[in-house]
Every structure is written in C-alpha cells, then in structure tokens.
C-alpha cells in the first residue's frame, strides 16, 4: 500500500499550483485592462509554466498503482473536490479574461472605423473581408 502522506503532498502541491494559476489569471485581467503588453507576455509565460507543473503532478498522481482504490476513499474524494473547485475558478477567470480581450478588440475596431470615416469619407471603402479601409485616390502624376 502506498503512503497516504505522499498522495496528500501531491494533492497539496497541485492545489498550490492551481492557486498560483488563479492569481496569474487575475493579474492577467488587470494587464488586459491596462493594455500592458509586457505584463501580458510575462504572465503568459508564467501561465504556461504553471500549466506544465500541473500536468506533471497529474501524471504523477495517475501513475500511482492504487489510484482506483484511492478514488473510493473519502479523504481523497474531498481533496479532489477542492481541486475541482479551484480549477473551476480558474476556468471562470479565464473566460472573463477572454471576454475582456474580445471587448477590447471590438473597441479598437470601432475606434479604427471612426478614424477611417473621419479621415476620408469620400475614400472610405471596405476590404473583401468587410473591414473598413481608406482608398487612396490618385497614384501621383509621373511626367
């Protein structure tokens, strides 16, 4: 039989990784709001590292020979429920971040469209994909 303290340490390690991931996702939302590309890039690298650590611990847990037996233990079930709740928070935060990025992109597109309209109403046209563009009239005169 495997030592329960070893499994608990793996589960605790997983919980810490998920807490760090959640914190990174919350920090990412602030960077999105501030439009801080450097923070977003750094946060992205840190998120990838955390996800790799989470995956490694998952692999270690899945390789335990008595995992099927452990899944019936109440202490193990409770620990996994806590991890699932944390993972759900991460998913929710990630969805909030995704929506924030989409909203930011829409605002930028709308702003771009307004600038293009004001820049040259007579030359405003649309690309094949339906994006607004200014048609530059005249190619210049060569003599």
PDB file of C-alpha atoms in Angstrom:
ATOM      1  CA  UNK A   1       0.000   0.000   0.000  1.00  0.00           C
ATOM      2  CA  UNK A   2       1.233   3.465  -0.855  1.00  0.00           C
ATOM      3  CA  UNK A   3       1.794   6.033   1.874  1.00  0.00           C
ATOM      4  CA  UNK A   4      -1.213   8.413   2.132  1.00  0.00           C
ATOM      5  CA  UNK A   5       1.109  11.275   3.120  1.00  0.00           C
ATOM      6  CA  UNK A   6       2.805  11.008  -0.300  1.00  0.00           C
ATOM      7  CA  UNK A   7      -0.550  11.317  -2.055  1.00  0.00           C
ATOM      8  CA  UNK A   8      -1.620  14.184   0.173  1.00  0.00           C
ATOM      9  CA  UNK A   9       1.613  16.006  -0.594  1.00  0.00           C
ATOM     10  CA  UNK A  10       0.949  15.582  -4.330  1.00  0.00           C
ATOM     11  CA  UNK A  11      -2.614  16.840  -3.909  1.00  0.00           C
ATOM     12  CA  UNK A  12      -1.394  19.805  -1.831  1.00  0.00           C
ATOM     13  CA  UNK A  13       1.232  20.587  -4.448  1.00  0.00           C
ATOM     14  CA  UNK A  14      -1.491  20.518  -7.105  1.00  0.00           C
ATOM     15  CA  UNK A  15      -3.610  22.863  -5.026  1.00  0.00           C
ATOM     16  CA  UNK A  16      -0.728  25.332  -4.726  1.00  0.00           C
ATOM     17  CA  UNK A  17      -0.139  25.242  -8.483  1.00  0.00           C
ATOM     18  CA  UNK A  18      -3.823  25.930  -9.129  1.00  0.00           C
ATOM     19  CA  UNK A  19      -3.813  28.842  -6.655  1.00  0.00           C
ATOM     20  CA  UNK A  20      -0.815  30.358  -8.437  1.00  0.00           C
ATOM     21  CA  UNK A  21      -2.568  29.875 -11.791  1.00  0.00           C
ATOM     22  CA  UNK A  22      -5.676  31.632 -10.476  1.00  0.00           C
ATOM     23  CA  UNK A  23      -3.560  34.522  -9.221  1.00  0.00           C
ATOM     24  CA  UNK A  24      -1.841  34.749 -12.615  1.00  0.00           C
ATOM     25  CA  UNK A  25      -5.219  34.834 -14.354  1.00  0.00           C
ATOM     26  CA  UNK A  26      -6.409  37.625 -12.062  1.00  0.00           C
ATOM     27  CA  UNK A  27      -3.207  39.551 -12.743  1.00  0.00           C
ATOM     28  CA  UNK A  28      -3.748  38.975 -16.451  1.00  0.00           C
ATOM     29  CA  UNK A  29      -7.146  40.672 -16.253  1.00  0.00           C
ATOM     30  CA  UNK A  30      -5.522  43.755 -14.733  1.00  0.00           C
ATOM     31  CA  UNK A  31      -2.910  43.743 -17.519  1.00  0.00           C
ATOM     32  CA  UNK A  32      -5.681  43.464 -20.123  1.00  0.00           C
ATOM     33  CA  UNK A  33      -7.481  46.432 -18.575  1.00  0.00           C
ATOM     34  CA  UNK A  34      -4.249  48.440 -18.531  1.00  0.00           C
ATOM     35  CA  UNK A  35      -3.359  47.256 -22.042  1.00  0.00           C
ATOM     36  CA  UNK A  36       0.097  46.377 -20.730  1.00  0.00           C
ATOM     37  CA  UNK A  37       1.556  44.084 -23.384  1.00  0.00           C
ATOM     38  CA  UNK A  38       4.732  43.388 -21.404  1.00  0.00           C
ATOM     39  CA  UNK A  39       2.775  42.174 -18.383  1.00  0.00           C
ATOM     40  CA  UNK A  40       0.603  40.044 -20.659  1.00  0.00           C
ATOM     41  CA  UNK A  41       3.654  38.430 -22.263  1.00  0.00           C
ATOM     42  CA  UNK A  42       5.271  37.714 -18.897  1.00  0.00           C
ATOM     43  CA  UNK A  43       2.014  36.397 -17.493  1.00  0.00           C
ATOM     44  CA  UNK A  44       1.553  34.140 -20.493  1.00  0.00           C
ATOM     45  CA  UNK A  45       4.960  32.549 -19.947  1.00  0.00           C
ATOM     46  CA  UNK A  46       4.233  32.079 -16.254  1.00  0.00           C
ATOM     47  CA  UNK A  47       0.842  30.534 -17.020  1.00  0.00           C
ATOM     48  CA  UNK A  48       2.440  28.045 -19.399  1.00  0.00           C
ATOM     49  CA  UNK A  49       4.959  27.094 -16.697  1.00  0.00           C
ATOM     50  CA  UNK A  50       2.181  26.603 -14.146  1.00  0.00           C
ATOM     51  CA  UNK A  51       0.144  24.511 -16.563  1.00  0.00           C
ATOM     52  CA  UNK A  52       3.187  22.314 -17.185  1.00  0.00           C
ATOM     53  CA  UNK A  53       3.676  21.871 -13.430  1.00  0.00           C
ATOM     54  CA  UNK A  54       0.000  20.988 -13.026  1.00  0.00           C
ATOM     55  CA  UNK A  55       0.297  18.453 -15.824  1.00  0.00           C
ATOM     56  CA  UNK A  56       3.399  16.901 -14.227  1.00  0.00           C
ATOM     57  CA  UNK A  57       1.637  16.446 -10.892  1.00  0.00           C
ATOM     58  CA  UNK A  58      -1.389  14.995 -12.697  1.00  0.00           C
ATOM     59  CA  UNK A  59       0.908  12.463 -14.341  1.00  0.00           C
ATOM     60  CA  UNK A  60       2.497  11.563 -11.001  1.00  0.00           C
ATOM     61  CA  UNK A  61      -0.921  11.028  -9.445  1.00  0.00           C
ATOM     62  CA  UNK A  62      -2.206   8.992 -12.394  1.00  0.00           C
ATOM     63  CA  UNK A  63       0.857   6.717 -12.238  1.00  0.00           C
ATOM     64  CA  UNK A  64       0.093   5.614  -8.676  1.00  0.00           C
ATOM     65  CA  UNK A  65      -0.704   1.896  -8.925  1.00  0.00           C
ATOM     66  CA  UNK A  66      -3.512   2.045  -6.349  1.00  0.00           C
ATOM     67  CA  UNK A  67      -5.253   5.062  -7.869  1.00  0.00           C
ATOM     68  CA  UNK A  68      -8.506   3.157  -8.462  1.00  0.00           C
ATOM     69  CA  UNK A  69      -8.619   2.191  -4.795  1.00  0.00           C
ATOM     70  CA  UNK A  70      -7.797   5.731  -3.700  1.00  0.00           C
ATOM     71  CA  UNK A  71     -10.695   7.130  -5.697  1.00  0.00           C
ATOM     72  CA  UNK A  72     -13.059   5.356  -3.312  1.00  0.00           C
ATOM     73  CA  UNK A  73     -11.502   6.900  -0.167  1.00  0.00           C
ATOM     74  CA  UNK A  74     -13.483   9.815   1.287  1.00  0.00           C
ATOM     75  CA  UNK A  75     -10.371  11.899   2.095  1.00  0.00           C
ATOM     76  CA  UNK A  76      -9.192  11.539  -1.499  1.00  0.00           C
ATOM     77  CA  UNK A  77     -12.625  12.436  -2.888  1.00  0.00           C
ATOM     78  CA  UNK A  78     -12.753  15.550  -0.678  1.00  0.00           C
ATOM     79  CA  UNK A  79      -9.280  16.649  -1.776  1.00  0.00           C
ATOM     80  CA  UNK A  80     -10.185  16.178  -5.442  1.00  0.00           C
ATOM     81  CA  UNK A  81     -13.401  18.186  -4.942  1.00  0.00           C
ATOM     82  CA  UNK A  82     -11.333  21.075  -3.583  1.00  0.00           C
ATOM     83  CA  UNK A  83      -9.035  20.849  -6.603  1.00  0.00           C
ATOM     84  CA  UNK A  84     -12.021  20.756  -8.943  1.00  0.00           C
ATOM     85  CA  UNK A  85     -13.478  23.863  -7.291  1.00  0.00           C
ATOM     86  CA  UNK A  86     -10.176  25.705  -7.736  1.00  0.00           C
ATOM     87  CA  UNK A  87      -9.938  24.543 -11.336  1.00  0.00           C
ATOM     88  CA  UNK A  88     -13.467  25.808 -11.954  1.00  0.00           C
ATOM     89  CA  UNK A  89     -12.456  29.224 -10.591  1.00  0.00           C
ATOM     90  CA  UNK A  90      -9.509  29.235 -12.995  1.00  0.00           C
ATOM     91  CA  UNK A  91     -11.813  28.407 -15.903  1.00  0.00           C
ATOM     92  CA  UNK A  92     -14.243  31.160 -14.923  1.00  0.00           C
ATOM     93  CA  UNK A  93     -11.434  33.712 -14.625  1.00  0.00           C
ATOM     94  CA  UNK A  94     -10.034  32.608 -17.976  1.00  0.00           C
ATOM     95  CA  UNK A  95     -13.461  33.110 -19.558  1.00  0.00           C
ATOM     96  CA  UNK A  96     -13.700  36.600 -18.029  1.00  0.00           C
ATOM     97  CA  UNK A  97     -10.260  37.386 -19.462  1.00  0.00           C
ATOM     98  CA  UNK A  98     -11.294  36.097 -22.890  1.00  0.00           C
ATOM     99  CA  UNK A  99     -14.394  38.280 -22.889  1.00  0.00           C
ATOM    100  CA  UNK A 100     -12.333  41.295 -21.824  1.00  0.00           C
ATOM    101  CA  UNK A 101      -9.906  40.761 -24.692  1.00  0.00           C
ATOM    102  CA  UNK A 102     -12.776  40.431 -27.166  1.00  0.00           C
ATOM    103  CA  UNK A 103     -14.379  43.624 -25.862  1.00  0.00           C
ATOM    104  CA  UNK A 104     -11.058  45.442 -26.150  1.00  0.00           C
ATOM    105  CA  UNK A 105     -10.677  44.255 -29.724  1.00  0.00           C
ATOM    106  CA  UNK A 106     -14.181  45.439 -30.583  1.00  0.00           C
ATOM    107  CA  UNK A 107     -13.473  48.853 -29.084  1.00  0.00           C
ATOM    108  CA  UNK A 108     -10.240  49.143 -31.075  1.00  0.00           C
ATOM    109  CA  UNK A 109     -12.024  48.124 -34.294  1.00  0.00           C
ATOM    110  CA  UNK A 110     -14.805  50.620 -33.655  1.00  0.00           C
ATOM    111  CA  UNK A 111     -12.253  53.350 -32.950  1.00  0.00           C
ATOM    112  CA  UNK A 112     -10.333  52.458 -36.100  1.00  0.00           C
ATOM    113  CA  UNK A 113     -13.542  52.608 -38.116  1.00  0.00           C
ATOM    114  CA  UNK A 114     -14.358  56.074 -36.707  1.00  0.00           C
ATOM    115  CA  UNK A 115     -10.872  57.340 -37.550  1.00  0.00           C
ATOM    116  CA  UNK A 116     -11.112  55.983 -41.074  1.00  0.00           C
ATOM    117  CA  UNK A 117     -14.506  57.579 -41.565  1.00  0.00           C
ATOM    118  CA  UNK A 118     -13.329  60.941 -40.340  1.00  0.00           C
ATOM    119  CA  UNK A 119     -10.103  60.736 -42.305  1.00  0.00           C
ATOM    120  CA  UNK A 120     -11.668  60.477 -45.692  1.00  0.00           C
ATOM    121  CA  UNK A 121     -15.381  59.952 -46.016  1.00  0.00           C
ATOM    122  CA  UNK A 122     -15.168  60.145 -49.797  1.00  0.00           C
ATOM    123  CA  UNK A 123     -12.456  57.492 -49.946  1.00  0.00           C
ATOM    124  CA  UNK A 124     -13.937  55.106 -47.368  1.00  0.00           C
ATOM    125  CA  UNK A 125     -14.398  51.636 -48.769  1.00  0.00           C
ATOM    126  CA  UNK A 126     -14.382  48.080 -47.469  1.00  0.00           C
ATOM    127  CA  UNK A 127     -11.989  45.188 -47.989  1.00  0.00           C
ATOM    128  CA  UNK A 128     -13.084  41.798 -49.285  1.00  0.00           C
ATOM    129  CA  UNK A 129     -13.456  40.704 -45.637  1.00  0.00           C
ATOM    130  CA  UNK A 130     -15.765  43.612 -44.817  1.00  0.00           C
ATOM    131  CA  UNK A 131     -13.184  45.647 -42.913  1.00  0.00           C
ATOM    132  CA  UNK A 132     -13.212  49.422 -43.450  1.00  0.00           C
ATOM    133  CA  UNK A 133     -10.301  50.908 -45.396  1.00  0.00           C
ATOM    134  CA  UNK A 134      -9.474  54.247 -46.947  1.00  0.00           C
ATOM    135  CA  UNK A 135      -8.971  54.204 -50.695  1.00  0.00           C
ATOM    136  CA  UNK A 136      -6.117  56.474 -51.625  1.00  0.00           C
ATOM    137  CA  UNK A 137      -7.198  58.347 -54.709  1.00  0.00           C
ATOM    138  CA  UNK A 138      -4.620  59.045 -57.335  1.00  0.00           C
ATOM    139  CA  UNK A 139      -1.309  57.354 -57.626  1.00  0.00           C
ATOM    140  CA  UNK A 140       0.591  60.524 -58.298  1.00  0.00           C
ATOM    141  CA  UNK A 141       1.490  62.049 -61.639  1.00  0.00           C
ATOM    142  CA  UNK A 142       4.582  60.996 -63.498  1.00  0.00           C
ATOM    143  CA  UNK A 143       5.725  63.324 -66.212  1.00  0.00           C
TER     144      UNK A 143
END
